[in-house]
Amino acid sequence: MYPGAFAATTPDHPAVIMASDGQVITYAELDEEANRLSQLLRSVGLQPGDHVAFCLENHPRFLSVAWGCHYAGLYYTAMSSRLNDDEMQYILNDCGAKAFITSAYKREAAEKVIDQAPAVETWLMMDGTTGGYASYEDEIAKQPAEPLEERPAGIDMLYSSGTTGRPKGVKAPLPDAPLEEAGGSVVGLCQLLFGLTADTVYLSPAPLYHAAPLRFSMANHMAGATVVVMEQFDPEKALALIEEHQVTFSQWVPTMFIRMLKLDDEVRAKYDVSSLDVAVHAAAPCPVEVKKKMIDWWGPVIHEYYAGSEGNGFVYCNSEQWLEHPGTVGQAVLGTLHIVDDETGEELPAGEAGTVYFEGEAAATFQYHNDPGKTENSRDPKGRGWSTLGDVGRLDEDGFLYLTDRKAYMIISGGVNIYPQEAENALALHPKVFDVAVFGVPNEDFGEEVKAVVQPADGVDGSPELERELIAFCREKLADVKCPRSIDFRDELPRHPTGKLYKRLLKDEYWKGHDSGII
């Protein structure tokens, strides 16, 4: 299904509700704007299979733009609204976009890229214009609201977050079906696992340009549901929205759980969250204690999955399964899991940690755009058709997967392999810690040692006394070798709005002039 099908049957049903002011976009309005944009893109020469990019904050028109590109049968790249002009220029040129859509929010960067992306012929800006940009609102108003005569379905081509280098686009084949018939694995999974229906009210608290918020929001539209969009995450506001809109389905990252749990008890108790049937989390490992507290608070409505933009597999568990296997991210429901020894390439037995690979049709078909080397490195070296996201983990006897960390973040200290996620999970629970990153820094004797960089909680000063307190707290939970030998304090850590930490930016500072082996 697609929004137009619901515009015909339930035209006044809310498709999008904006959190800050309650603005409602109905299915009739969403479908009309998507039709007008698809007509505009076709009128300026874009044909099915061509590429368009857009860089927007969580704007009321964000999902209309995505659907307009989808209706036109295009590859579409949603770019992070936090990118600077150099990063925007790189993605525009790398993806080969022929049209670019942005908003006045990105005016400064937008002005700088207009002469730096020669393939782009159509430049559109919302909420105002600047040199070289036509008014998005004026241009779509000139177009007919009727659908294109032929509508092959489009597909997103999203870029990795670039935590270990330049981001790369993940390119899958275009759907071999017209818009009216094309489905999607995400909507199917949401219906099967999360009970998605037209009565669902879905809360999206993260930036829509990220893979999961965009794909889950569009999947909700494929089912005729309502998407409540937060312009930016605020823990108390999120709870208020659940109560106000009787949210039934939501998606989070663990840092959001931690922020909500750190609210005062009386603040958390103010809001009724009993409407929630499903609260999904993903994107990063969740500390066991955090997840236990969330299940105690919200009930057994917490679901978890492990997957990537690459779409090469999908691992899932519900609350009951997780409580029986604490720490797991679930069992494979799309693809078959294999744990592989990096040195020998051989599959490892249950209980042993190695690189996590997926087997299946999807595992062998995605490509990293313009980077055959990265594509090849993601594939099983023994040629079995498996692919990896670069994570390390193990399987238990029941086939449940437990993630250890990213291979790129592993610390080797005196020959001992240390995964910093364990120390991060421990320190994140300390009441004086707002945010934390753990990574390896140079050590003349051992090669690397464990370092933590902490953003203290509001009203807390970073001090030698706090450093000692946090190290002791970590050692109460983990072996000494896994805990930081020193802690530095920062006002803010470089964290992506989706919750992903740009650890590379911190690590680069400490390894300047050394060989860090950063991938």
Short mmCIF file of C-alpha atoms in Angstrom, two decimals:
data_model
loop_
_atom_site.label_atom_id
_atom_site.label_comp_id
_atom_site.label_asym_id
_atom_site.label_seq_id
_atom_site.Cartn_x
_atom_site.Cartn_y
_atom_site.Cartn_z
CA MET A 1 0.00 0.00 0.00
CA TYR A 2 0.94 3.68 -0.23
CA PRO A 3 -0.55 6.96 1.10
CA GLY A 4 -2.72 7.50 -1.97
CA ALA A 5 -4.68 4.36 -1.22
CA PHE A 6 -5.68 5.79 2.17
CA ALA A 7 -6.25 9.26 0.74
CA ALA A 8 -9.00 7.64 -1.31
CA THR A 9 -10.66 5.86 1.63
CA THR A 10 -9.81 7.94 4.74
CA PRO A 11 -8.71 11.33 3.36
CA ASP A 12 -9.05 13.20 6.66
CA HIS A 13 -7.17 10.66 8.78
CA PRO A 14 -3.97 12.20 10.22
CA ALA A 15 -0.88 10.95 8.44
CA VAL A 16 1.56 13.24 10.31
CA ILE A 17 1.23 15.20 13.55
CA MET A 18 4.04 17.59 14.47
CA ALA A 19 4.89 17.45 18.17
CA SER A 20 5.72 21.10 18.83
CA ASP A 21 2.51 22.74 17.61
CA GLY A 22 0.15 19.86 16.84
CA GLN A 23 0.06 20.62 13.08
CA VAL A 24 -1.77 17.83 11.26
CA ILE A 25 -1.10 16.65 7.70
CA THR A 26 -3.94 14.41 6.53
CA TYR A 27 -3.59 11.52 4.10
CA ALA A 28 -5.28 13.63 1.41
CA GLU A 29 -2.73 16.43 1.96
CA LEU A 30 0.25 14.05 2.10
CA ASP A 31 -0.78 12.29 -1.11
CA GLU A 32 -1.50 15.55 -2.95
CA GLU A 33 1.89 17.03 -2.15
CA ALA A 34 3.66 13.80 -3.04
CA ASN A 35 1.85 13.79 -6.37
CA ARG A 36 2.77 17.42 -7.07
CA LEU A 37 6.44 16.82 -6.21
CA SER A 38 6.60 13.68 -8.37
CA GLN A 39 5.12 15.70 -11.26
CA LEU A 40 7.70 18.45 -10.69
CA LEU A 41 10.63 16.04 -10.63
CA ARG A 42 9.46 14.36 -13.82
CA SER A 43 8.90 17.76 -15.49
CA VAL A 44 12.54 18.79 -14.92
CA GLY A 45 13.78 15.61 -16.53
CA LEU A 46 14.26 13.08 -13.74
CA GLN A 47 13.38 9.56 -14.84
CA PRO A 48 12.88 6.38 -12.79
CA GLY A 49 16.22 5.27 -11.39
CA ASP A 50 17.64 8.81 -11.26
CA HIS A 51 18.73 10.30 -7.97
CA VAL A 52 17.43 13.13 -5.77
CA ALA A 53 18.77 14.29 -2.39
CA PHE A 54 17.19 16.35 0.36
CA CYS A 55 18.59 17.89 3.54
CA LEU A 56 15.90 18.89 6.03
CA GLU A 57 15.35 19.13 9.74
CA ASN A 58 12.28 17.25 11.07
CA HIS A 59 10.15 19.53 8.91
CA PRO A 60 6.37 19.16 8.46
CA ARG A 61 7.00 18.46 4.75
CA PHE A 62 9.80 15.92 5.27
CA LEU A 63 7.68 12.81 4.72
CA SER A 64 5.78 14.44 1.84
CA VAL A 65 9.13 14.96 0.11
CA ALA A 66 10.17 11.36 0.72
CA TRP A 67 6.88 10.07 -0.70
CA GLY A 68 7.09 12.42 -3.70
CA CYS A 69 10.48 10.97 -4.60
CA HIS A 70 9.12 7.47 -4.00
CA TYR A 71 6.11 8.14 -6.26
CA ALA A 72 8.49 9.25 -9.03
CA GLY A 73 10.43 5.96 -8.98
CA LEU A 74 13.67 7.61 -7.86
CA TYR A 75 16.55 6.79 -5.62
CA TYR A 76 16.32 9.31 -2.79
CA THR A 77 18.93 10.25 -0.20
CA ALA A 78 17.85 11.90 3.04
CA MET A 79 20.90 13.79 4.29
CA SER A 80 21.62 14.64 7.91
CA SER A 81 20.55 18.17 8.80
CA ARG A 82 23.72 18.46 10.89
CA LEU A 83 26.03 18.25 7.86
CA ASN A 84 28.25 21.19 6.97
CA ASP A 85 28.67 22.37 3.39
CA ASP A 86 31.71 20.15 2.72
CA GLU A 87 29.84 17.04 3.87
CA MET A 88 26.75 18.03 1.88
CA GLN A 89 28.84 18.60 -1.22
CA TYR A 90 30.48 15.18 -0.86
CA ILE A 91 27.15 13.33 -0.66
CA LEU A 92 25.52 15.33 -3.48
CA ASN A 93 28.39 14.47 -5.80
CA ASP A 94 28.85 10.91 -4.59
CA CYS A 95 25.20 9.94 -5.07
CA GLY A 96 24.90 11.76 -8.41
CA ALA A 97 21.82 13.75 -7.41
CA LYS A 98 20.09 15.64 -10.21
CA ALA A 99 17.83 17.57 -7.84
CA PHE A 100 18.33 18.87 -4.31
CA ILE A 101 15.69 20.00 -1.80
CA THR A 102 16.47 21.83 1.43
CA SER A 103 15.01 24.43 3.79
CA ALA A 104 15.93 27.86 5.09
CA TYR A 105 17.20 26.07 8.22
CA LYS A 106 20.20 24.99 6.09
CA ARG A 107 20.53 28.28 4.20
CA GLU A 108 24.18 28.98 5.08
CA ALA A 109 25.46 25.56 3.97
CA ALA A 110 23.04 25.47 1.02
CA GLU A 111 24.47 28.70 -0.37
CA LYS A 112 27.98 27.22 -0.38
CA VAL A 113 27.17 23.95 -2.18
CA ILE A 114 25.23 25.34 -5.12
CA ASP A 115 28.38 25.82 -7.24
CA GLN A 116 30.01 22.61 -6.02
CA ALA A 117 27.65 19.92 -7.33
CA PRO A 118 27.61 20.16 -11.14
CA ALA A 119 25.22 17.25 -11.68
CA VAL A 120 22.44 18.98 -9.74
CA GLU A 121 20.21 20.92 -12.12
CA THR A 122 17.22 21.63 -9.87
CA TRP A 123 17.69 23.46 -6.54
CA LEU A 124 14.66 23.93 -4.27
CA MET A 125 14.34 25.57 -0.86
CA MET A 126 11.44 25.64 1.60
CA ASP A 127 10.51 28.56 3.88
CA GLY A 128 12.31 31.10 1.71
CA THR A 129 14.88 31.22 -1.06
CA THR A 130 18.47 32.22 -1.61
CA GLY A 131 20.68 32.66 -4.65
CA GLY A 132 20.09 29.90 -7.20
CA TYR A 133 17.29 28.20 -5.26
CA ALA A 134 13.69 28.25 -6.43
CA SER A 135 10.87 28.31 -3.90
CA TYR A 136 9.78 24.75 -3.20
CA GLU A 137 6.28 25.91 -2.30
CA ASP A 138 5.86 27.97 -5.47
CA GLU A 139 7.20 25.26 -7.76
CA ILE A 140 5.02 22.43 -6.49
CA ALA A 141 1.96 24.69 -6.53
CA LYS A 142 2.37 24.95 -10.32
CA GLN A 143 2.13 21.18 -10.73
CA PRO A 144 -1.03 19.07 -11.15
CA ALA A 145 -2.22 17.15 -8.10
CA GLU A 146 -2.99 14.09 -10.22
CA PRO A 147 -0.66 11.10 -10.07
CA LEU A 148 1.89 10.40 -12.77
CA GLU A 149 0.62 8.09 -15.50
CA GLU A 150 3.28 5.49 -14.76
CA ARG A 151 4.62 5.10 -11.23
CA PRO A 152 7.32 2.54 -10.60
CA ALA A 153 8.18 2.57 -6.90
CA GLY A 154 11.31 4.35 -5.75
CA ILE A 155 13.68 3.40 -2.93
CA ASP A 156 15.95 5.17 -0.47
CA MET A 157 19.74 5.18 -0.73
CA LEU A 158 20.89 6.29 2.70
CA TYR A 159 24.40 7.02 3.85
CA SER A 160 26.16 5.51 6.84
CA SER A 161 26.84 7.88 9.72
CA GLY A 162 30.53 8.05 8.94
CA THR A 163 31.69 7.06 12.43
CA THR A 164 34.84 5.45 10.98
CA GLY A 165 35.42 7.60 7.89
CA ARG A 166 33.53 9.14 4.98
CA PRO A 167 29.92 7.93 4.87
CA LYS A 168 28.94 5.52 2.11
CA GLY A 169 25.60 5.13 0.41
CA VAL A 170 23.88 1.76 0.73
CA LYS A 171 22.35 0.92 -2.64
CA ALA A 172 19.77 -1.80 -3.20
CA PRO A 173 17.97 -2.63 -6.47
CA LEU A 174 14.84 -0.63 -7.29
CA PRO A 175 11.60 -2.51 -6.62
CA ASP A 176 10.45 -4.44 -9.66
CA ALA A 177 6.84 -3.39 -9.25
CA PRO A 178 4.57 -0.38 -9.71
CA LEU A 179 3.91 1.82 -6.71
CA GLU A 180 0.44 0.34 -6.18
CA GLU A 181 1.84 -3.18 -5.86
CA ALA A 182 5.24 -2.64 -4.27
CA GLY A 183 5.42 -3.63 -0.64
CA GLY A 184 8.46 -3.57 1.59
CA SER A 185 10.21 -5.72 4.15
CA VAL A 186 9.89 -3.05 6.87
CA VAL A 187 6.09 -2.76 6.68
CA GLY A 188 5.82 -6.55 6.60
CA LEU A 189 7.98 -6.89 9.70
CA CYS A 190 6.06 -4.14 11.49
CA GLN A 191 2.76 -5.88 10.76
CA LEU A 192 4.06 -9.31 11.71
CA LEU A 193 6.09 -8.43 14.81
CA PHE A 194 4.51 -5.20 16.09
CA GLY A 195 0.86 -5.47 15.05
CA LEU A 196 0.93 -2.40 12.80
CA THR A 197 -2.54 -1.38 11.53
CA ALA A 198 -4.34 1.75 10.35
CA ASP A 199 -5.29 2.39 14.00
CA THR A 200 -1.64 2.61 15.09
CA VAL A 201 -0.28 5.89 16.44
CA TYR A 202 3.50 5.88 16.00
CA LEU A 203 5.87 8.22 17.85
CA SER A 204 9.13 9.06 16.05
CA PRO A 205 11.45 10.90 18.49
CA ALA A 206 14.59 10.77 16.29
CA PRO A 207 15.73 12.62 13.15
CA LEU A 208 13.79 11.38 10.13
CA TYR A 209 16.85 11.29 7.88
CA HIS A 210 18.15 8.26 9.74
CA ALA A 211 17.28 4.85 8.27
CA ALA A 212 15.04 3.47 11.00
CA PRO A 213 12.90 6.58 11.64
CA LEU A 214 12.42 7.18 7.91
CA ARG A 215 11.64 3.59 6.99
CA PHE A 216 9.40 2.94 9.99
CA SER A 217 7.50 6.19 9.43
CA MET A 218 6.93 5.33 5.77
CA ALA A 219 5.95 1.78 6.77
CA ASN A 220 3.30 3.28 9.04
CA HIS A 221 2.01 5.25 6.07
CA MET A 222 1.87 2.05 4.04
CA ALA A 223 -0.56 0.77 6.69
CA GLY A 224 -2.61 3.96 6.98
CA ALA A 225 -1.37 4.80 10.49
CA THR A 226 -0.56 8.15 12.14
CA VAL A 227 3.04 9.30 12.68
CA VAL A 228 3.75 11.79 15.50
CA VAL A 229 7.05 13.54 14.70
CA MET A 230 9.20 15.13 17.40
CA GLU A 231 11.27 17.99 16.02
CA GLN A 232 13.93 17.07 18.58
CA PHE A 233 14.06 14.63 21.46
CA ASP A 234 13.25 15.77 24.97
CA PRO A 235 12.65 13.04 27.57
CA GLU A 236 9.74 14.65 29.40
CA LYS A 237 8.12 15.90 26.19
CA ALA A 238 8.24 12.36 24.80
CA LEU A 239 6.29 11.05 27.79
CA ALA A 240 3.76 13.88 27.46
CA LEU A 241 3.23 13.05 23.77
CA ILE A 242 2.56 9.39 24.55
CA GLU A 243 -0.21 10.43 26.90
CA GLU A 244 -1.58 13.26 24.71
CA HIS A 245 -1.83 11.25 21.49
CA GLN A 246 -2.39 7.82 23.05
CA VAL A 247 0.68 6.52 21.25
CA THR A 248 0.61 2.76 20.66
CA PHE A 249 3.91 2.20 18.80
CA SER A 250 7.25 3.96 19.25
CA GLN A 251 10.91 3.57 18.47
CA TRP A 252 13.89 4.60 20.60
CA VAL A 253 17.62 4.29 21.09
CA PRO A 254 19.16 3.32 24.46
CA THR A 255 20.41 6.83 25.20
CA MET A 256 16.78 7.99 25.13
CA PHE A 257 15.86 5.31 27.66
CA ILE A 258 18.71 6.47 29.89
CA ARG A 259 17.59 10.12 29.64
CA MET A 260 14.00 9.18 30.56
CA LEU A 261 15.12 7.00 33.47
CA LYS A 262 17.19 9.87 34.85
CA LEU A 263 14.12 12.09 35.14
CA ASP A 264 12.94 12.60 38.71
CA ASP A 265 10.50 9.94 39.88
CA GLU A 266 7.69 12.46 40.28
CA VAL A 267 8.20 13.67 36.68
CA ARG A 268 8.00 10.12 35.29
CA ALA A 269 4.93 9.39 37.40
CA LYS A 270 3.05 12.40 35.95
CA TYR A 271 2.47 10.75 32.57
CA ASP A 272 0.27 7.83 31.59
CA VAL A 273 2.12 5.62 29.09
CA SER A 274 -0.30 2.69 29.33
CA SER A 275 -1.43 3.18 25.71
CA LEU A 276 1.92 1.80 24.50
CA ASP A 277 1.60 -1.65 22.99
CA VAL A 278 5.05 -1.65 21.42
CA ALA A 279 8.24 0.27 22.23
CA VAL A 280 11.05 -0.77 19.90
CA HIS A 281 14.71 0.02 20.42
CA ALA A 282 17.76 -0.47 18.25
CA ALA A 283 20.87 1.34 16.88
CA ALA A 284 23.17 0.60 19.84
CA PRO A 285 23.54 -2.02 22.57
CA CYS A 286 21.31 -1.33 25.58
CA PRO A 287 22.81 -1.81 29.05
CA VAL A 288 21.12 -4.76 30.77
CA GLU A 289 20.19 -2.74 33.87
CA VAL A 290 18.62 -0.01 31.71
CA LYS A 291 16.46 -2.47 29.83
CA LYS A 292 15.34 -4.19 33.02
CA LYS A 293 14.27 -0.83 34.45
CA MET A 294 12.38 0.06 31.26
CA ILE A 295 10.47 -3.24 31.32
CA ASP A 296 9.68 -2.69 35.01
CA TRP A 297 8.36 0.80 34.17
CA TRP A 298 6.54 0.29 30.85
CA GLY A 299 5.79 -3.42 31.14
CA PRO A 300 6.64 -6.19 28.64
CA VAL A 301 6.10 -3.94 25.64
CA ILE A 302 9.82 -3.46 24.93
CA HIS A 303 11.01 -5.00 21.66
CA GLU A 304 14.54 -4.97 20.29
CA TYR A 305 16.08 -5.54 16.89
CA TYR A 306 19.53 -5.57 15.35
CA ALA A 307 19.87 -4.57 11.71
CA GLY A 308 21.53 -1.97 9.51
CA SER A 309 20.82 0.35 6.62
CA GLU A 310 22.24 -2.41 4.45
CA GLY A 311 19.12 -4.51 5.00
CA ASN A 312 21.18 -7.72 4.94
CA GLY A 313 19.42 -9.30 7.92
CA PHE A 314 17.14 -8.71 10.89
CA VAL A 315 17.46 -10.01 14.44
CA TYR A 316 14.63 -9.59 16.95
CA CYS A 317 13.41 -10.34 20.45
CA ASN A 318 10.45 -9.33 22.60
CA SER A 319 10.48 -8.65 26.35
CA GLU A 320 9.73 -12.23 27.36
CA GLN A 321 12.54 -13.61 25.21
CA TRP A 322 14.96 -10.99 26.50
CA LEU A 323 14.14 -11.69 30.15
CA GLU A 324 14.94 -15.35 29.49
CA HIS A 325 18.17 -14.35 27.70
CA PRO A 326 19.30 -11.05 29.33
CA GLY A 327 21.60 -9.05 27.11
CA THR A 328 20.57 -10.64 23.84
CA VAL A 329 19.51 -8.66 20.77
CA GLY A 330 17.42 -11.63 19.65
CA GLN A 331 17.20 -14.38 17.04
CA ALA A 332 17.39 -13.97 13.28
CA VAL A 333 14.01 -13.52 11.60
CA LEU A 334 15.48 -12.42 8.25
CA GLY A 335 18.61 -14.25 7.14
CA THR A 336 20.71 -16.86 8.94
CA LEU A 337 23.37 -15.88 11.49
CA HIS A 338 26.96 -17.09 11.45
CA ILE A 339 29.81 -16.21 13.82
CA VAL A 340 33.15 -16.27 12.02
CA ASP A 341 36.76 -16.32 13.21
CA ASP A 342 38.58 -13.41 11.55
CA GLU A 343 41.89 -15.24 11.28
CA THR A 344 40.71 -18.57 9.88
CA GLY A 345 37.41 -17.60 8.28
CA GLU A 346 35.84 -20.65 9.89
CA GLU A 347 32.47 -20.61 11.59
CA LEU A 348 32.66 -20.65 15.38
CA PRO A 349 30.51 -22.76 17.72
CA ALA A 350 27.94 -21.40 20.16
CA GLY A 351 29.48 -19.38 22.98
CA GLU A 352 32.53 -18.15 21.06
CA ALA A 353 32.78 -14.53 19.90
CA GLY A 354 33.62 -13.52 16.35
CA THR A 355 32.41 -11.36 13.49
CA VAL A 356 28.65 -11.53 12.92
CA TYR A 357 27.61 -12.49 9.37
CA PHE A 358 24.20 -12.83 7.74
CA GLU A 359 23.34 -15.40 5.11
CA GLY A 360 20.45 -14.88 2.68
CA GLU A 361 19.42 -13.20 -0.54
CA ALA A 362 19.47 -9.71 0.98
CA ALA A 363 22.93 -10.32 2.44
CA ALA A 364 24.43 -10.74 -1.03
CA THR A 365 22.65 -7.99 -3.01
CA PHE A 366 23.36 -4.63 -1.33
CA GLN A 367 26.28 -2.50 -2.50
CA TYR A 368 28.18 0.41 -1.02
CA HIS A 369 27.79 3.09 -3.68
CA ASN A 370 31.08 4.00 -5.40
CA ASP A 371 33.06 1.85 -2.97
CA PRO A 372 33.64 -1.68 -4.29
CA GLY A 373 36.40 -2.13 -1.72
CA LYS A 374 34.04 -1.61 1.21
CA THR A 375 31.47 -3.83 -0.48
CA GLU A 376 34.05 -6.59 -0.86
CA ASN A 377 35.23 -6.19 2.74
CA SER A 378 31.66 -6.67 3.96
CA ARG A 379 31.48 -10.08 2.29
CA ASP A 380 32.55 -13.42 3.66
CA PRO A 381 36.18 -14.03 2.55
CA LYS A 382 35.41 -17.68 1.85
CA GLY A 383 32.83 -16.72 -0.77
CA ARG A 384 29.79 -18.23 0.93
CA GLY A 385 27.57 -15.25 0.07
CA TRP A 386 27.41 -13.93 3.64
CA SER A 387 27.86 -10.28 4.65
CA THR A 388 28.63 -8.38 7.85
CA LEU A 389 27.92 -4.97 9.39
CA GLY A 390 31.28 -5.15 11.16
CA ASP A 391 30.01 -6.15 14.61
CA VAL A 392 31.40 -8.75 16.99
CA GLY A 393 29.14 -11.12 18.87
CA ARG A 394 28.31 -14.67 19.92
CA LEU A 395 25.37 -17.04 19.71
CA ASP A 396 24.03 -19.09 22.58
CA GLU A 397 22.75 -22.66 22.25
CA ASP A 398 19.24 -21.38 21.46
CA GLY A 399 20.45 -19.18 18.59
CA PHE A 400 20.15 -15.87 20.46
CA LEU A 401 22.74 -13.27 19.45
CA TYR A 402 24.75 -11.22 21.96
CA LEU A 403 26.71 -8.27 20.57
CA THR A 404 30.10 -7.38 21.98
CA ASP A 405 31.07 -4.20 20.10
CA ARG A 406 32.23 -2.88 16.76
CA LYS A 407 35.48 -4.42 15.56
CA ALA A 408 36.76 -0.91 14.82
CA TYR A 409 36.46 0.05 18.51
CA MET A 410 38.24 -2.93 20.03
CA ILE A 411 41.15 -1.98 22.32
CA ILE A 412 44.24 -4.21 22.39
CA SER A 413 46.13 -3.57 25.62
CA GLY A 414 49.10 -5.78 26.37
CA GLY A 415 47.70 -8.40 24.01
CA VAL A 416 44.28 -8.43 25.70
CA ASN A 417 41.21 -7.65 23.59
CA ILE A 418 38.91 -5.15 25.36
CA TYR A 419 35.52 -4.04 24.08
CA PRO A 420 34.75 -0.54 25.40
CA GLN A 421 30.97 -0.99 25.25
CA GLU A 422 31.06 -2.79 28.60
CA ALA A 423 32.66 0.14 30.40
CA GLU A 424 30.38 2.62 28.62
CA ASN A 425 27.32 0.67 29.74
CA ALA A 426 28.56 0.63 33.33
CA LEU A 427 29.47 4.32 33.53
CA ALA A 428 26.26 5.46 31.80
CA LEU A 429 24.30 4.27 34.83
CA HIS A 430 26.15 6.50 37.30
CA PRO A 431 23.86 9.38 38.40
CA LYS A 432 26.60 11.97 37.87
CA VAL A 433 27.18 10.93 34.23
CA PHE A 434 25.11 12.46 31.43
CA ASP A 435 27.11 10.89 28.55
CA VAL A 436 30.25 8.81 28.15
CA ALA A 437 32.62 7.48 25.52
CA VAL A 438 35.29 4.84 26.11
CA PHE A 439 38.11 4.06 23.67
CA GLY A 440 41.79 3.18 23.47
CA VAL A 441 44.59 5.76 23.69
CA PRO A 442 48.36 5.34 23.26
CA ASN A 443 50.38 3.57 25.95
CA GLU A 444 54.12 3.05 25.44
CA ASP A 445 54.22 -0.21 27.39
CA PHE A 446 50.93 -1.86 26.42
CA GLY A 447 50.20 -0.29 23.04
CA GLU A 448 46.81 1.01 24.19
CA GLU A 449 45.08 1.79 27.44
CA VAL A 450 41.44 2.43 28.24
CA LYS A 451 40.33 6.06 28.35
CA ALA A 452 36.89 7.48 29.19
CA VAL A 453 35.59 10.91 28.24
CA VAL A 454 32.57 11.94 30.30
CA GLN A 455 29.97 14.67 30.04
CA PRO A 456 28.91 15.23 33.65
CA ALA A 457 25.24 15.53 34.58
CA ASP A 458 23.78 19.01 34.93
CA GLY A 459 25.15 20.79 37.97
CA VAL A 460 28.07 18.36 38.37
CA ASP A 461 31.67 19.53 37.89
CA GLY A 462 34.32 17.31 36.38
CA SER A 463 37.04 16.97 38.99
CA PRO A 464 39.79 14.60 40.15
CA GLU A 465 37.42 13.43 42.88
CA LEU A 466 34.73 12.56 40.32
CA GLU A 467 37.32 10.79 38.18
CA ARG A 468 38.29 8.55 41.10
CA GLU A 469 34.64 7.95 41.98
CA LEU A 470 33.75 6.85 38.44
CA ILE A 471 36.75 4.57 38.04
CA ALA A 472 35.92 2.89 41.36
CA PHE A 473 32.27 2.57 40.29
CA CYS A 474 33.32 0.87 37.05
CA ARG A 475 35.66 -1.53 38.88
CA GLU A 476 32.79 -2.63 41.10
CA LYS A 477 31.08 -3.96 37.98
CA LEU A 478 33.92 -5.03 35.67
CA ALA A 479 37.45 -6.41 35.76
CA ASP A 480 40.12 -3.73 36.22
CA VAL A 481 41.54 -4.28 32.73
CA LYS A 482 38.19 -3.30 31.16
CA CYS A 483 37.88 -0.06 33.12
CA PRO A 484 39.38 3.32 32.24
CA ARG A 485 42.74 4.18 33.70
CA SER A 486 41.91 7.87 33.37
CA ILE A 487 38.86 10.04 32.66
CA ASP A 488 38.65 13.41 30.95
CA PHE A 489 35.59 15.67 31.15
CA ARG A 490 33.85 17.57 28.35
CA ASP A 491 30.87 19.90 28.20
CA GLU A 492 29.38 17.82 25.38
CA LEU A 493 30.24 14.66 23.44
CA PRO A 494 29.94 14.45 19.64
CA ARG A 495 26.82 12.31 19.50
CA HIS A 496 24.55 11.94 16.45
CA PRO A 497 20.90 12.82 17.19
CA THR A 498 20.01 9.18 16.53
CA GLY A 499 22.10 8.22 19.54
CA LYS A 500 25.21 7.07 17.71
CA LEU A 501 28.45 8.36 19.20
CA TYR A 502 31.09 9.84 16.89
CA LYS A 503 33.83 8.12 18.85
CA ARG A 504 36.29 8.50 15.99
CA LEU A 505 36.34 12.29 16.46
CA LEU A 506 37.39 11.89 20.09
CA LYS A 507 39.83 9.09 19.37
CA ASP A 508 41.55 11.10 16.63
CA GLU A 509 42.46 13.80 19.17
CA TYR A 510 44.31 11.38 21.41
CA TRP A 511 46.03 9.51 18.57
CA LYS A 512 47.30 12.59 16.74
CA GLY A 513 50.92 11.85 15.87
CA HIS A 514 50.48 8.13 16.58
CA ASP A 515 49.31 5.17 14.49
CA SER A 516 45.92 4.29 15.96
CA GLY A 517 44.94 1.70 13.39
CA ILE A 518 41.58 3.43 13.03
CA ILE A 519 39.62 1.95 10.16
#
